[in-house]
GROMACS .gro file of C-alpha atoms in nm:
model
   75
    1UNK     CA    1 -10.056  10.136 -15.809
    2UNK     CA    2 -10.223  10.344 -16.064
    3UNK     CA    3 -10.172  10.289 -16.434
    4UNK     CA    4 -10.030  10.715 -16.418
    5UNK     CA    5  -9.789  10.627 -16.186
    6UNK     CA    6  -9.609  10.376 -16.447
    7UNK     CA    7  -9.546  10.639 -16.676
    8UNK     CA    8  -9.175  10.758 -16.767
    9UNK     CA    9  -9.256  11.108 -16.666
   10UNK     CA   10  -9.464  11.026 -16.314
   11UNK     CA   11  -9.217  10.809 -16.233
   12UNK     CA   12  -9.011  11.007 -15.969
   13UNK     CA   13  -9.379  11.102 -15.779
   14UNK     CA   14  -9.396  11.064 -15.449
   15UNK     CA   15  -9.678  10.825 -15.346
   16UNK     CA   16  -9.864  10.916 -15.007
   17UNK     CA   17 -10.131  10.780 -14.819
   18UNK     CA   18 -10.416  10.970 -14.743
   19UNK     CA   19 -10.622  10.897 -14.443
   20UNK     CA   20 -10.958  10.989 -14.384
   21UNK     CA   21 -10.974  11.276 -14.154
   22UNK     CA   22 -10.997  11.188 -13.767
   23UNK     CA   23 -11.323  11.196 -13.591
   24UNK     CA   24 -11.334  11.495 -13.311
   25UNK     CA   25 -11.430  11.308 -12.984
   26UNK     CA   26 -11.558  11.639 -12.846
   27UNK     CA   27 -11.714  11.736 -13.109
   28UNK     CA   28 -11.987  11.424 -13.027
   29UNK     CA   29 -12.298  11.496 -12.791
   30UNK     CA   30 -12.352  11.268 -12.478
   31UNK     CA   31 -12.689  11.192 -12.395
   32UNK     CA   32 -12.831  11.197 -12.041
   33UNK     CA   33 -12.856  10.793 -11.913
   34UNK     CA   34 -13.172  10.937 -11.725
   35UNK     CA   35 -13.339  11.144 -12.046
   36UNK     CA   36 -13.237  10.945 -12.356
   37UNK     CA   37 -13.379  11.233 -12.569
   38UNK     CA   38 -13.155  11.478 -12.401
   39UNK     CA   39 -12.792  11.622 -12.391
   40UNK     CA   40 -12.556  11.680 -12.159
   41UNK     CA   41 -12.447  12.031 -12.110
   42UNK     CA   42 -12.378  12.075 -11.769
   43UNK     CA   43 -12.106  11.956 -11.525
   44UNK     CA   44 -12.252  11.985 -11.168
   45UNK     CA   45 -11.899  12.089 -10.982
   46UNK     CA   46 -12.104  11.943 -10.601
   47UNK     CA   47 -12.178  11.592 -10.781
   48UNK     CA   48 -11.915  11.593 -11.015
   49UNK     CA   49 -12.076  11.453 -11.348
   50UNK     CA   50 -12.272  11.561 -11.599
   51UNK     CA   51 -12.636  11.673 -11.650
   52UNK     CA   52 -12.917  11.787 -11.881
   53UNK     CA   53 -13.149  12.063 -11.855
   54UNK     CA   54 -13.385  11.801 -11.709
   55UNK     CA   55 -13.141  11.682 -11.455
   56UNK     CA   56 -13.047  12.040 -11.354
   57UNK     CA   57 -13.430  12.176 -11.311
   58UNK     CA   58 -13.509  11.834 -11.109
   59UNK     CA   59 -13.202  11.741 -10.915
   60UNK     CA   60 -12.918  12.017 -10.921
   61UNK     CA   61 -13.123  12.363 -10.919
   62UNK     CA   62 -12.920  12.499 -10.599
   63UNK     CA   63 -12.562  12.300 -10.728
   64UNK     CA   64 -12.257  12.469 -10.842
   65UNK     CA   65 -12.288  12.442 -11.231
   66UNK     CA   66 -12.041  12.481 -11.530
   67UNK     CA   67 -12.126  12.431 -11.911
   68UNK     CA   68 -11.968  12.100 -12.043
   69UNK     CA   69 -11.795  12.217 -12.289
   70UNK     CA   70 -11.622  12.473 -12.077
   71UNK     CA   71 -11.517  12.182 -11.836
   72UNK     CA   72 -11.403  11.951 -12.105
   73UNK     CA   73 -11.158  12.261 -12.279
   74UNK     CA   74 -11.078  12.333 -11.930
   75UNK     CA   75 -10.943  11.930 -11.907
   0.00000   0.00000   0.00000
């Protein structure tokens, strides 16, 4: 308790715990398992998972495609 809190006229204050704010999971970036250095951004909707712009130009050029975070507001 703090030493205010004992005095006659802070008495009758309500105490409440404040808790750090939460951390937004989607607000975090992925990175590729294939391209360390790289995000995802992409969902490819014929694979169903994610990709980078590597992934994409190399192994899902003629996929159906949907930005991540369009998919993940979508879920």
């Amino acid at each position: 308790m703090f030493r205010v809190h004992q005095h006659k006229v802070n008495k009758n204050h309500k105490k409440v715990v404040i808790n750090p704010p939460k951390t937004n999971e989607k607000s975090r970036s992925l990175t590729c398992s294939i391209h360390l250095t790289n995000c995802l951004t992409e969902w490819c909707i014929d694979c169903k998972e994610p990709c980078c712009e590597k992934c994409v130009a190399k192994s899902h050029s003629s996929h159906n495609l949907q930005l991540l975070h369009i998919m993940v507001s979508i879920n």
